[in-house]
C-alpha cells in the first residue's frame, strides 16, 4: 500500500536527501544533488520505479521510530515474534561521494532480515546493469554508478533476481550488520570506502554540535530544533542555497494535477529564512544564504527570477514524466518549474528586505550588495504598477495582487531606512519616499474593501488572500489599525477550513487557473498565529500554534499543506516554508514579542 506522506522520515548529507518510510523502504532519493534524477522513485510510482527496503522478513510497518536527539540520524525499531531489531539510517556529510548507510542491530532474540534493492535511474525509467566486483554489487547505467557493500560481508547472503538485489541474514542481540550504498560518476574509479560505524559516530557528533549553537531555550525547543535541523538538511552546503523541499510532484490534492517541483530555491523565502536562522543563532548559515542570494540575482534586474537552482541556475524547464503514475495516482509528475518565468513583483521587495535586514543583523557587508539593491529598486519604480502572477504563482491571468503592491512598498521603505541609517550610501531618499507614499495610497484605495473592512486578494476583487496577514509584519500598517484587525478576522472567517487557513478560495472559477482543490496551507496558518499575537490575542495565537504542532508527523516533520477532512498532510515534504513558519511563530510567542516580527520581515 502507498504510505502517507507523513509516514516518511528525512535523512540527508547537506547536498541531497532521502525519504524513508515506516516500512523501512527508501522510496525517494536523488543523486548526487537535490535536483538530480531520482534513483529511487517509488514515491511517485511503484516499487518497479526503484526503492530499497531493509526490514525483518515478512514485516510491515515498524513499531516505532525516532531521530536521535538533535540529529538527522533515524532509528527504526521492529518487534517480531522472534525478537526485536533496530535499523539506523543516515547519510554522512560527504567528503567526496554521497553514501547512504543502513545499520541493522539486534536488540533481543534473533531476527531474520531481508534487504531488497531495486535501483532505477532517471526517475525509475532506466534499469542499470548489475555486476559483482571486489565484494560489491555495482549498478551502472550511463553517467551513474552505485556500489553496494555489506559489513561484515560473510554474514550476508546476496543474490540477483529480476534486476533486483536481494540480501538475507540474521541478527541476534548485540550483533550488527551494515550496508553502505555509494554513488559516483560511472567513468570514475570506485571512491574511498566509508566506514559505516565511524560514519555513524561522526554524524551524531556533527549534528549535535550544530544543534548546540541554537539560542532558543523556550518551551517549544524540541519542535523548533527539529524544524531548524530540517532547514539545515535542506541546505545545499557547497553554495548555501536552501531548497523549498527535497521532492517533486507530491500532490496538493490526492488524485489532482496541482503537482510541482520544489527542489529549487525561492527568493521569497529569503527574508523568512534569514530571520529564522539569525534569531536562532545560526549566523554562518544566514550569511551563506545571503551570499547565495547575491550571486543568484546578479545581473539585469529585469531578468530577476522568482526561483533559481541550488547553484543559482536560471534554466529550470518544466517536463512531465509519463512513466510515473504519480503519488496515489496524482498525475502528472513534473520536473522543473515553469513558474520560473513568471513576473512576481513581490520578490523585488523580498530581496531588498533581506539585504536590509542582513545589514541590520550585523552580517558582514558585501560591497556590491547596495548597488544591486539600487538596480532592483530602479526596475521596481518603473514597473510596480504592472499586474503580475503574484505570490502564489497563479497560472491564470495577471492581476494587481495586493501582496505584490505591499512588497513594492516594502522595497521603497527599506531603501529609505537604509539611507537614514547610513547617509554615506548613494541614493535619492526623497524620491523613494514619494514612491512609498504612492504605493501605500493606491493599495489602501484599490486593495481595501471598506464595506467588509478587509484587504482583498487583488484590486476590485471580492476574494481574500492569506498573504494579507503579513501586512502588519512588514510594517505596512500597525497591528492595531482597524483595517488590519478587520483583515485578520475576515481571513480567519472566510479562508478557514477545520481551523486552519487556506491560501485563497478554490471554489468556482479560481484565480490560479487550475482545476481541483487543495489543502490548508501550513505557512499561512502560522501567519495567522503571528497576526493574532500582534493584534493583541496571544491566547488565541497560542491555541492555534499548539494545534499546528499536533499536525507534525511522528518524527516532527511538516509538508506544505494539511487536509482536515482526511487528516493527512499534502504537498511536497518536508516543506521549508512550513518549518520556517513554525520557528518564527515559536520565537514570537515565547518572548520575542514584536521583535519576532522584525526577525521575519524587518518591521
C-alpha positions as a printed NumPy array, in Angstrom:
array([[  0.   ,   0.   ,   0.   ],
       [  1.109,   3.59 ,  -0.607],
       [  2.348,   5.192,   2.566],
       [  1.004,   8.541,   3.699],
       [  3.263,  11.49 ,   3.007],
       [  3.818,  11.97 ,   6.739],
       [  4.839,   8.305,   7.093],
       [  8.224,   9.228,   5.651],
       [ 11.273,  10.495,   7.505],
       [ 14.115,  12.561,   6.078],
       [ 17.813,  11.731,   6.018],
       [ 20.418,  13.756,   4.126],
       [ 24.02 ,  14.915,   3.768],
       [ 23.528,  18.657,   3.062],
       [ 23.648,  18.059,  -0.684],
       [ 20.734,  15.694,  -1.233],
       [ 18.16 ,  13.821,   0.834],
       [ 16.212,  10.569,   1.002],
       [ 12.759,   9.672,   2.327],
       [ 12.492,   6.531,   4.469],
       [  9.069,   5.009,   5.1  ],
       [  7.751,   3.374,   8.249],
       [  8.164,   0.031,   6.487],
       [ 11.917,   0.578,   6.149],
       [ 11.802,   1.424,   2.44 ],
       [ 13.72 ,   4.34 ,   0.942],
       [ 11.252,   5.408,  -1.751],
       [ 12.861,   8.69 ,  -2.846],
       [ 16.488,   9.604,  -3.404],
       [ 18.109,  11.892,  -5.976],
       [ 21.856,  11.528,  -6.521],
       [ 24.167,  13.336,  -6.327],
       [ 22.148,  16.559,  -5.728],
       [ 18.672,  17.516,  -4.603],
       [ 17.738,  18.333,  -8.204],
       [ 19.352,  15.279,  -9.823],
       [ 17.276,  12.475, -11.304],
       [ 15.993,  10.031,  -8.705],
       [ 17.39 ,   6.522,  -8.461],
       [ 14.567,   5.559,  -6.055],
       [ 11.239,   6.921,  -7.322],
       [  8.677,   4.515,  -5.842],
       [  7.226,   7.535,  -4.025],
       [  5.804,   8.752,  -7.338],
       [  5.177,   5.381,  -8.952],
       [  5.566,   1.9  ,  -7.523],
       [  8.332,  -0.447,  -6.4  ],
       [  9.377,  -1.081, -10.006],
       [ 10.447,   2.576, -10.176],
       [ 13.127,   1.991,  -7.567],
       [ 13.322,   1.546,  -3.804],
       [ 15.499,  -0.003,  -1.085],
       [ 13.834,  -1.797,   1.789],
       [ 15.626,  -3.171,   4.838],
       [ 13.272,  -4.774,   7.361],
       [ 12.514,  -8.068,   9.128],
       [ 11.383, -10.751,   6.653],
       [  7.614, -10.595,   6.26 ],
       [  7.231,  -7.495,   8.463],
       [  5.091,  -4.47 ,   7.736],
       [  5.339,  -1.062,   9.389],
       [  7.732,  -0.549,  12.275],
       [  6.713,  -0.499,  15.928],
       [  8.259,   2.929,  16.492],
       [ 10.935,   5.229,  15.178],
       [ 12.663,   8.459,  16.187],
       [ 15.581,  10.692,  15.381],
       [ 18.439,  10.557,  17.826],
       [ 18.432,  13.707,  19.95 ],
       [ 19.259,  16.809,  17.903],
       [ 20.394,  14.841,  14.838],
       [ 19.21 ,  13.656,  11.434],
       [ 20.088,  10.059,  12.342],
       [ 16.95 ,   7.891,  12.216],
       [ 16.364,   4.793,  14.379],
       [ 13.516,   2.475,  13.311],
       [ 12.515,  -0.448,  15.558],
       [ 10.512,  -3.58 ,  14.762],
       [  9.113,  -6.04 ,  17.297],
       [  8.716,  -9.572,  15.882],
       [  7.775, -12.92 ,  17.359],
       [ 11.396, -13.997,  17.404],
       [ 12.912, -10.779,  18.695],
       [ 13.369,  -7.06 ,  18.153],
       [ 15.696,  -5.205,  15.808],
       [ 16.753,  -1.631,  15.052],
       [ 17.702,  -0.13 ,  11.682],
       [ 19.691,   3.106,  11.825],
       [ 19.586,   5.206,   8.653],
       [ 21.714,   8.245,   7.882],
       [ 23.791,   9.954,   5.206],
       [ 27.228,  11.086,   6.428],
       [ 28.251,  14.575,   5.404],
       [ 30.295,  13.715,   2.37 ],
       [ 33.974,  14.16 ,   1.712],
       [ 33.716,  13.052,  -1.903],
       [ 30.882,  10.691,  -2.86 ],
       [ 27.374,  10.518,  -1.344],
       [ 26.685,   7.499,   0.883],
       [ 23.508,   6.013,   2.34 ],
       [ 24.288,   3.941,   5.428],
       [ 21.869,   1.448,   6.991],
       [ 22.999,  -0.33 ,  10.173],
       [ 20.962,  -3.271,  11.459],
       [ 21.328,  -4.058,  15.174],
       [ 19.769,  -6.937,  17.055],
       [ 18.074,  -5.792,  20.266],
       [ 16.65 ,  -9.092,  21.536],
       [ 16.174, -12.68 ,  20.363],
       [ 17.136, -13.451,  16.783],
       [ 15.563, -11.804,  13.739],
       [ 15.823, -12.752,  10.053],
       [ 16.291,  -9.647,   7.936],
       [ 15.696,  -9.016,   4.256],
       [ 17.153,  -6.271,   2.051],
       [ 15.533,  -5.555,  -1.326],
       [ 17.472,  -3.113,  -3.512],
       [ 15.862,  -2.104,  -6.798],
       [ 17.864,   0.677,  -8.453],
       [ 16.178,   2.538, -11.307],
       [ 17.988,   5.58 , -12.644],
       [ 16.385,   8.603, -14.331],
       [ 13.304,   8.702, -12.076],
       [ 12.618,   4.991, -12.331],
       [ 12.997,   4.83 , -16.092],
       [ 16.377,   3.125, -16.594],
       [ 17.31 ,  -0.373, -15.376],
       [ 21.06 ,  -0.497, -14.682],
       [ 23.478,  -3.295, -15.463],
       [ 24.447,  -5.124, -12.247],
       [ 27.725,  -6.938, -11.592],
       [ 29.873,  -8.218,  -8.738],
       [ 33.339,  -6.843,  -8.055],
       [ 35.63 ,  -6.694,  -5.018],
       [ 32.896,  -7.742,  -2.639],
       [ 30.468,  -5.173,  -4.049],
       [ 27.337,  -5.164,  -6.124],
       [ 27.8  ,  -2.456,  -8.735],
       [ 24.992,  -0.923, -10.797],
       [ 25.892,   1.098, -13.9  ],
       [ 23.773,   2.964, -16.433],
       [ 25.011,   5.917, -18.477],
       [ 26.607,   8.508, -16.191],
       [ 25.541,   6.819, -12.935],
       [ 27.257,   4.109, -10.894],
       [ 26.147,   2.832,  -7.487],
       [ 28.171,   0.486,  -5.274],
       [ 26.595,  -1.611,  -2.522],
       [ 28.531,  -3.49 ,   0.118],
       [ 27.716,  -5.196,   3.419],
       [ 29.856,  -5.361,   6.547],
       [ 30.699,  -7.962,   7.652],
       [ 30.225,  -9.395,   4.163],
       [ 30.4  , -13.026,   5.267],
       [ 27.253, -12.582,   7.368],
       [ 25.08 , -11.643,   4.405],
       [ 23.821, -13.822,   1.563],
       [ 23.046, -11.784,  -1.57 ],
       [ 21.677, -12.733,  -4.97 ],
       [ 20.246, -11.074,  -8.039],
       [ 16.813, -11.761,  -9.479],
       [ 14.706,  -9.793, -11.967],
       [ 17.075,  -6.8  , -11.946],
       [ 16.86 ,  -6.621,  -8.157],
       [ 19.472,  -7.357,  -5.484],
       [ 18.219,  -9.337,  -2.505],
       [ 20.083,  -9.961,   0.755],
       [ 19.207, -12.162,   3.704],
       [ 20.83 , -12.521,   7.125],
       [ 20.015, -12.907,  10.807],
       [ 20.956, -10.734,  13.771],
       [ 20.913, -11.71 ,  17.413],
       [ 21.034,  -9.409,  20.406],
       [ 24.1  ,  -7.157,  20.194],
       [ 25.025,  -8.141,  16.63 ],
       [ 25.314,  -5.534,  13.863],
       [ 25.297,  -5.683,  10.071],
       [ 25.799,  -2.555,   7.97 ],
       [ 25.03 ,  -1.704,   4.347],
       [ 26.691,   1.181,   2.513],
       [ 25.351,   2.43 ,  -0.816],
       [ 27.661,   4.845,  -2.638],
       [ 27.09 ,   6.83 ,  -5.857],
       [ 29.751,   8.18 ,  -8.161],
       [ 30.113,   9.104, -11.857],
       [ 30.38 ,   5.877, -13.841],
       [ 33.524,   6.979, -15.697],
       [ 35.469,   7.393, -12.45 ],
       [ 37.039,   4.682, -10.277],
       [ 35.498,   3.446,  -7.057],
       [ 35.514,   6.23 ,  -4.452],
       [ 37.081,   5.788,  -0.999],
       [ 35.062,   3.453,   1.21 ],
       [ 33.134,   4.85 ,   4.159],
       [ 33.366,   3.017,   7.465],
       [ 29.674,   2.793,   8.455],
       [ 30.271,   2.68 ,  12.2  ],
       [ 32.719,   5.567,  12.242],
       [ 30.33 ,   7.414,   9.936],
       [ 27.54 ,   6.995,  12.469],
       [ 29.662,   8.301,  15.314],
       [ 30.762,  11.33 ,  13.295],
       [ 27.241,  12.062,  12.022],
       [ 25.766,  12.097,  15.517],
       [ 28.601,  14.316,  16.707],
       [ 28.323,  16.708,  13.746],
       [ 24.587,  17.214,  14.153],
       [ 24.672,  17.593,  17.921],
       [ 27.499,  20.126,  17.727],
       [ 25.495,  22.114,  15.196],
       [ 22.333,  21.925,  17.318],
       [ 24.21 ,  23.144,  20.387],
       [ 24.574,  26.574,  18.758],
       [ 20.81 ,  27.196,  18.954],
       [ 19.989,  30.185,  21.167],
       [ 16.349,  29.284,  21.635],
       [ 15.597,  27.653,  25.012],
       [ 11.823,  28.191,  25.249],
       [  9.081,  25.659,  25.923],
       [  8.904,  24.574,  22.278],
       [ 12.597,  23.774,  21.917],
       [ 12.042,  20.249,  20.577],
       [  9.768,  21.464,  17.776],
       [ 11.965,  24.454,  16.966],
       [ 15.155,  22.363,  16.956],
       [ 13.605,  19.734,  14.684],
       [ 12.495,  22.479,  12.274],
       [ 15.949,  24.081,  12.299],
       [ 17.595,  20.708,  11.644],
       [ 15.177,  20.201,   8.754],
       [ 16.083,  23.608,   7.298],
       [ 19.758,  22.74 ,   7.646],
       [ 19.107,  19.399,   5.922],
       [ 17.505,  21.266,   3.001],
       [ 20.661,  23.374,   2.566],
       [ 22.954,  22.682,  -0.358],
       [ 26.232,  23.115,   1.502],
       [ 28.508,  23.967,  -1.478],
       [ 26.524,  27.139,  -2.266],
       [ 24.336,  27.91 ,   0.774],
       [ 21.111,  27.635,  -1.242],
       [ 18.091,  26.174,   0.569],
       [ 15.575,  24.129,  -1.413],
       [ 11.867,  24.583,  -0.741],
       [ 11.532,  20.799,  -0.387],
       [ 13.541,  17.726,  -1.449],
       [ 10.66 ,  16.302,  -3.526],
       [  8.688,  16.943,  -6.665],
       [  5.025,  16.375,  -7.514],
       [  3.657,  15.342,  -4.139],
       [  0.062,  16.477,  -4.661],
       [ -1.835,  19.357,  -3.097],
       [ -4.946,  17.254,  -3.76 ],
       [ -4.887,  13.459,  -3.89 ],
       [ -5.586,  12.485,  -7.486],
       [ -5.301,  16.107,  -8.652],
       [ -2.98 ,  17.963, -11.011],
       [ -1.508,  20.52 ,  -8.596],
       [  1.839,  18.75 ,  -8.533],
       [  5.014,  20.846,  -8.709],
       [  8.767,  20.502,  -8.418],
       [ 10.056,  22.21 ,  -5.256],
       [ 13.727,  21.19 ,  -5.411],
       [ 14.795,  24.773,  -6.065],
       [ 15.426,  27.986,  -4.122],
       [ 12.655,  30.585,  -3.946],
       [ 13.653,  34.226,  -3.402],
       [ 10.559,  34.997,  -1.34 ],
       [ 11.716,  32.514,   1.269],
       [ 14.883,  34.548,   1.742],
       [ 13.783,  37.033,   4.389],
       [ 11.915,  34.442,   6.396],
       [ 14.823,  32.013,   6.219],
       [ 17.387,  34.629,   7.171],
       [ 15.215,  35.779,  10.066],
       [ 14.662,  32.309,  11.455],
       [ 18.358,  31.385,  11.23 ],
       [ 19.697,  34.613,  12.732],
       [ 17.149,  34.64 ,  15.548],
       [ 18.086,  31.078,  16.493],
       [ 21.808,  31.85 ,  16.463],
       [ 22.889,  30.478,  13.078],
       [ 24.778,  33.464,  11.688],
       [ 27.055,  31.46 ,   9.373],
       [ 24.107,  29.75 ,   7.66 ],
       [ 22.346,  33.091,   7.288],
       [ 25.464,  34.598,   5.723],
       [ 25.79 ,  31.668,   3.311],
       [ 22.149,  32.067,   2.272],
       [ 22.633,  35.835,   1.819],
       [ 25.697,  35.188,  -0.347],
       [ 23.792,  32.623,  -2.442],
       [ 21.077,  35.245,  -2.903],
       [ 23.531,  37.879,  -4.102],
       [ 25.092,  35.519,  -6.632],
       [ 21.76 ,  34.235,  -7.919],
       [ 20.111,  37.616,  -8.562],
       [ 23.172,  39.349, -10.033],
       [ 22.557,  40.759, -13.488],
       [ 19.879,  42.795, -15.217],
       [ 17.062,  43.448, -12.696],
       [ 14.55 ,  42.953, -15.5  ],
       [ 15.73 ,  39.329, -15.596],
       [ 15.161,  38.66 , -11.891],
       [ 13.552,  35.261, -11.397],
       [ 11.351,  34.118,  -8.551],
       [ 13.444,  30.97 ,  -8.09 ],
       [ 16.816,  29.567,  -9.056],
       [ 18.619,  26.26 ,  -8.994],
       [ 20.651,  25.325,  -5.94 ],
       [ 23.804,  26.746,  -7.528],
       [ 21.966,  29.715,  -8.987],
       [ 20.921,  28.085, -12.27 ],
       [ 18.307,  30.015, -14.233],
       [ 17.045,  27.399, -16.682],
       [ 14.545,  25.113, -14.924],
       [ 12.408,  23.81 , -17.815],
       [  9.225,  22.032, -16.771],
       [  8.798,  18.497, -18.103],
       [  6.285,  15.715, -17.441],
       [  7.371,  12.12 , -16.747],
       [  4.615,   9.923, -18.211],
       [  6.068,   6.609, -16.993],
       [  5.367,   7.624, -13.382],
       [  1.709,   7.328, -12.362],
       [  2.092,   9.856,  -9.552],
       [  1.615,   9.624,  -5.81 ],
       [ -1.698,   7.777,  -5.331],
       [ -2.455,   8.415,  -8.994],
       [ -1.829,  12.17 ,  -8.79 ],
       [ -0.535,  12.889, -12.265],
       [  1.264,  14.442, -13.979],
       [  4.651,  14.055, -12.353],
       [  6.714,  17.133, -13.207],
       [ 10.367,  18.07 , -13.081],
       [ 11.448,  21.66 , -13.467],
       [  9.061,  24.523, -12.829],
       [  7.53 ,  26.781, -15.48 ],
       [  6.728,  29.401, -12.827],
       [ 10.394,  30.403, -13.072],
       [  9.442,  32.711, -15.971],
       [  6.578,  34.436, -14.192],
       [  6.564,  38.098, -13.227],
       [  6.156,  38.27 ,  -9.468],
       [  6.834,  41.786,  -8.299],
       [  6.828,  40.865,  -4.617],
       [ 10.237,  39.192,  -4.922],
       [ 11.913,  42.562,  -5.505],
       [ 10.65 ,  43.644,  -2.116],
       [ 11.688,  40.352,  -0.564],
       [ 15.259,  40.63 ,  -1.845],
       [ 15.669,  44.271,  -0.813],
       [ 14.147,  43.49 ,   2.585],
       [ 16.506,  40.535,   3.022],
       [ 19.593,  42.591,   2.29 ],
       [ 18.378,  45.435,   4.514],
       [ 17.865,  43.023,   7.392],
       [ 21.208,  41.328,   6.763],
       [ 22.856,  44.699,   7.278],
       [ 20.758,  45.41 ,  10.368],
       [ 21.619,  41.996,  11.862],
       [ 25.313,  42.731,  11.513],
       [ 26.168,  40.256,   8.785],
       [ 29.484,  41.15 ,   7.199],
       [ 28.664,  43.71 ,   4.471],
       [ 29.165,  42.944,   0.801],
       [ 30.437,  45.927,  -1.232],
       [ 28.24 ,  45.241,  -4.263],
       [ 25.041,  44.494,  -2.32 ],
       [ 23.873,  48.116,  -2.203],
       [ 24.48 ,  48.632,  -5.931],
       [ 22.365,  45.569,  -6.602],
       [ 19.554,  46.968,  -4.465],
       [ 19.685,  50.263,  -6.349],
       [ 19.274,  48.395,  -9.633],
       [ 16.359,  46.324,  -8.344],
       [ 14.621,  49.37 ,  -6.928],
       [ 15.11 ,  51.25 , -10.179],
       [ 13.314,  48.476, -12.064],
       [ 10.537,  48.344,  -9.483],
       [  9.992,  52.113,  -9.639],
       [  9.104,  51.748, -13.316],
       [  7.111,  48.529, -13.034],
       [  5.282,  48.306,  -9.693],
       [  2.052,  49.496, -11.342],
       [  2.004,  46.454, -13.637],
       [ -0.113,  43.34 , -12.946],
       [  1.744,  40.133, -12.126],
       [  1.256,  36.456, -11.248],
       [  1.699,  37.166,  -7.549],
       [  2.943,  35.325,  -4.504],
       [  1.058,  32.093,  -5.27 ],
       [  2.386,  31.759,  -8.84 ],
       [ -1.06 ,  31.635, -10.408],
       [ -1.315,  30.148, -13.858],
       [ -4.299,  32.311, -14.704],
       [ -4.301,  35.949, -15.932],
       [ -2.012,  38.524, -14.378],
       [ -3.688,  40.775, -11.814],
       [ -2.901,  43.635,  -9.453],
       [ -2.297,  41.479,  -6.392],
       [ -2.383,  43.392,  -3.127],
       [  0.516,  41.481,  -1.616],
       [  2.727,  42.307,  -4.604],
       [  1.987,  46.011,  -4.182],
       [  2.614,  45.837,  -0.433],
       [  6.023,  44.318,  -1.102],
       [  6.778,  47.123,  -3.575],
       [  6.094,  49.452,  -0.645],
       [  8.487,  47.375,   1.455],
       [ 11.226,  47.809,  -1.151],
       [ 10.907,  51.609,  -1.103],
       [ 10.586,  51.697,   2.67 ],
       [ 13.718,  49.64 ,   3.282],
       [ 15.69 ,  51.769,   0.839],
       [ 14.637,  54.92 ,   2.706],
       [ 15.529,  53.323,   6.026],
       [ 18.913,  52.248,   4.724],
       [ 19.784,  55.823,   3.769],
       [ 18.508,  57.121,   7.091],
       [ 20.704,  54.574,   8.881],
       [ 23.749,  55.279,   6.704],
       [ 23.738,  58.654,   4.886],
       [ 27.   ,  57.728,   3.134],
       [ 25.106,  55.345,   0.833],
       [ 24.196,  56.534,  -2.661],
       [ 20.508,  57.118,  -3.357],
       [ 17.58 ,  59.534,  -3.515],
       [ 15.604,  59.111,  -0.299],
       [ 13.107,  61.833,  -1.254],
       [ 12.204,  60.073,  -4.497],
       [ 11.756,  56.755,  -2.73 ],
       [  9.572,  58.386,  -0.089],
       [  7.33 ,  59.629,  -2.894],
       [  7.152,  56.099,  -4.343],
       [  6.48 ,  54.624,  -0.906],
       [  3.635,  57.047,  -0.265],
       [  2.131,  56.499,  -3.704],
       [  2.128,  52.72 ,  -3.358],
       [  0.63 ,  52.962,   0.118],
       [ -2.128,  55.285,  -1.02 ],
       [ -3.047,  53.125,  -4.011],
       [ -3.182,  49.889,  -2.003],
       [ -5.4  ,  51.48 ,   0.639],
       [ -7.712,  52.864,  -2.06 ],
       [ -7.873,  49.968,  -4.517],
       [ -6.958,  46.927,  -2.45 ],
       [ -9.211,  47.57 ,   0.543],
       [-12.931,  46.796,   0.798],
       [-14.425,  49.347,   3.253],
       [-17.795,  47.592,   3.402],
       [-16.237,  44.352,   4.662],
       [-13.31 ,  46.085,   6.4  ],
       [-10.682,  43.879,   4.801],
       [ -7.902,  43.982,   2.259],
       [ -8.671,  41.802,  -0.753],
       [ -6.64 ,  39.485,  -2.95 ],
       [ -6.327,  41.891,  -5.874],
       [ -7.738,  45.235,  -6.961],
       [-11.501,  45.091,  -7.484],
       [-11.785,  41.567,  -6.127],
       [-14.16 ,  40.189,  -3.514],
       [-11.769,  37.317,  -2.834],
       [ -9.423,  37.178,   0.136],
       [ -5.792,  36.136,   0.365],
       [ -3.933,  34.824,   3.407],
       [ -0.892,  36.831,   2.302],
       [ -2.634,  39.974,   3.573],
       [ -1.968,  38.624,   7.08 ],
       [  1.619,  39.812,   6.504],
       [  0.593,  43.493,   6.283],
       [  1.375,  44.274,   9.935],
       [  4.5  ,  42.113,   9.945],
       [  6.158,  44.023,   7.107],
       [  5.179,  47.324,   8.722],
       [  2.751,  48.49 ,   6.025],
       [  0.185,  49.279,   8.752],
       [  0.419,  48.964,  12.537],
       [ -1.175,  45.875,  14.126],
       [ -3.837,  47.929,  15.908],
       [ -5.081,  49.595,  12.705],
       [ -8.794,  48.7  ,  12.299],
       [ -8.138,  47.629,   8.697],
       [ -5.53 ,  45.129,   9.895],
       [ -7.809,  43.769,  12.608],
       [-10.665,  43.51 ,  10.087],
       [ -8.442,  41.675,   7.6  ],
       [ -7.337,  39.16 ,  10.216],
       [-10.945,  38.488,  11.16 ],
       [-12.097,  38.199,   7.544],
       [ -9.297,  35.792,   6.581],
       [ -9.942,  33.662,   9.639],
       [-13.677,  33.546,   8.91 ],
       [-13.62 ,  33.021,   5.137],
       [-10.436,  31.058,   4.483],
       [-10.613,  28.754,   7.491],
       [-11.067,  25.021,   6.974],
       [-11.031,  22.835,  10.034],
       [ -9.475,  25.678,  11.995],
       [ -6.528,  26.105,   9.62 ],
       [ -6.04 ,  28.585,   6.777],
       [ -6.235,  28.22 ,   3.01 ],
       [ -4.138,  30.461,   0.8  ],
       [ -7.25 ,  31.635,  -1.054],
       [-10.583,  30.22 ,  -2.142],
       [-10.549,  27.427,  -4.711],
       [-14.334,  27.365,  -5.077],
       [-15.779,  28.025,  -8.531],
       [-13.624,  29.906, -11.032],
       [-10.287,  30.062,  -9.276],
       [ -7.76 ,  32.84 ,  -9.638],
       [ -4.956,  30.346, -10.205],
       [ -6.399,  28.975, -13.444],
       [ -6.193,  25.36 , -12.244],
       [ -8.889,  22.732, -11.678],
       [ -9.431,  20.959,  -8.393],
       [ -8.856,  21.822,  -4.762],
       [ -6.004,  21.931,  -2.272],
       [ -5.471,  21.604,   1.466],
       [ -4.938,  24.274,   4.082],
       [ -1.555,  25.947,   3.728],
       [  0.534,  25.447,   6.851],
       [  2.698,  28.551,   6.434],
       [ -0.476,  30.655,   6.205],
       [ -1.772,  29.089,   9.397],
       [  1.462,  30.107,  11.147],
       [  0.991,  33.602,   9.697],
       [ -2.377,  33.695,  11.43 ],
       [ -0.647,  32.752,  14.696],
       [  1.636,  35.76 ,  14.277],
       [ -1.204,  38.075,  13.248],
       [ -3.316,  37.066,  16.261],
       [ -0.386,  37.656,  18.583],
       [  0.435,  41.024,  17.056],
       [ -3.187,  42.219,  17.196],
       [ -3.43 ,  41.532,  20.916],
       [ -4.83 ,  37.991,  21.044],
       [ -1.942,  35.918,  22.409],
       [ -4.192,  33.271,  23.962],
       [ -5.847,  32.528,  20.608],
       [ -2.466,  32.609,  18.896],
       [ -1.025,  30.08 ,  21.319],
       [ -4.036,  27.79 ,  20.976],
       [ -3.693,  27.761,  17.187],
       [  0.061,  27.198,  17.443],
       [ -0.469,  24.227,  19.752],
       [ -2.968,  22.753,  17.273],
       [ -0.485,  23.189,  14.447],
       [  2.145,  21.305,  16.42 ],
       [ -0.194,  18.301,  16.572],
       [ -0.112,  18.109,  12.759],
       [  3.58 ,  17.241,  12.728],
       [  4.481,  13.676,  11.876],
       [  5.742,  11.213,  14.47 ],
       [  9.262,  12.484,  13.736],
       [  8.297,  16.164,  13.76 ],
       [  8.053,  16.922,  10.024],
       [  5.577,  19.054,   8.087],
       [  4.564,  19.048,   4.434],
       [  3.314,  22.09 ,   2.565],
       [ -0.385,  21.552,   3.303],
       [ -2.847,  19.664,   5.506],
       [ -6.286,  18.274,   4.696],
       [ -8.545,  18.493,   7.77 ],
       [-11.167,  16.228,   6.166],
       [ -8.834,  13.242,   5.711],
       [ -6.401,  14.176,   8.466],
       [ -3.434,  13.893,   6.073],
       [ -0.508,  16.041,   5.075],
       [ -0.36 ,  17.112,   1.428],
       [  2.185,  18.606,  -0.943],
       [  5.949,  18.401,  -1.116],
       [  7.658,  17.131,   2.009],
       [  9.211,  18.253,   4.227],
       [  8.487,  21.853,   3.329],
       [ 10.931,  24.598,   4.348],
       [  8.198,  27.279,   4.337],
       [  6.166,  25.352,   6.921],
       [  9.147,  24.812,   9.212],
       [ 10.227,  28.454,   8.888],
       [  6.711,  29.446,   9.936],
       [  6.918,  27.199,  12.992],
       [ 10.251,  28.677,  14.099],
       [  9.177,  32.295,  13.647],
       [  5.851,  31.753,  15.431],
       [  7.549,  29.996,  18.357],
       [ 10.072,  32.809,  18.708],
       [  7.275,  35.362,  18.741],
       [  5.137,  33.525,  21.259],
       [  7.959,  32.642,  23.609],
       [  9.193,  36.093,  24.461],
       [ 10.137,  37.654,  21.143],
       [  7.127,  39.966,  21.068],
       [  7.229,  42.426,  18.192],
       [ 10.934,  41.664,  17.763],
       [  9.915,  38.286,  16.315],
       [  8.122,  40.137,  13.538],
       [ 11.335,  42.024,  12.866],
       [ 13.18 ,  38.74 ,  12.624],
       [ 10.707,  37.711,   9.977],
       [ 10.209,  40.86 ,   7.964],
       [ 12.082,  43.852,   9.251],
       [  9.082,  45.648,  10.743]])
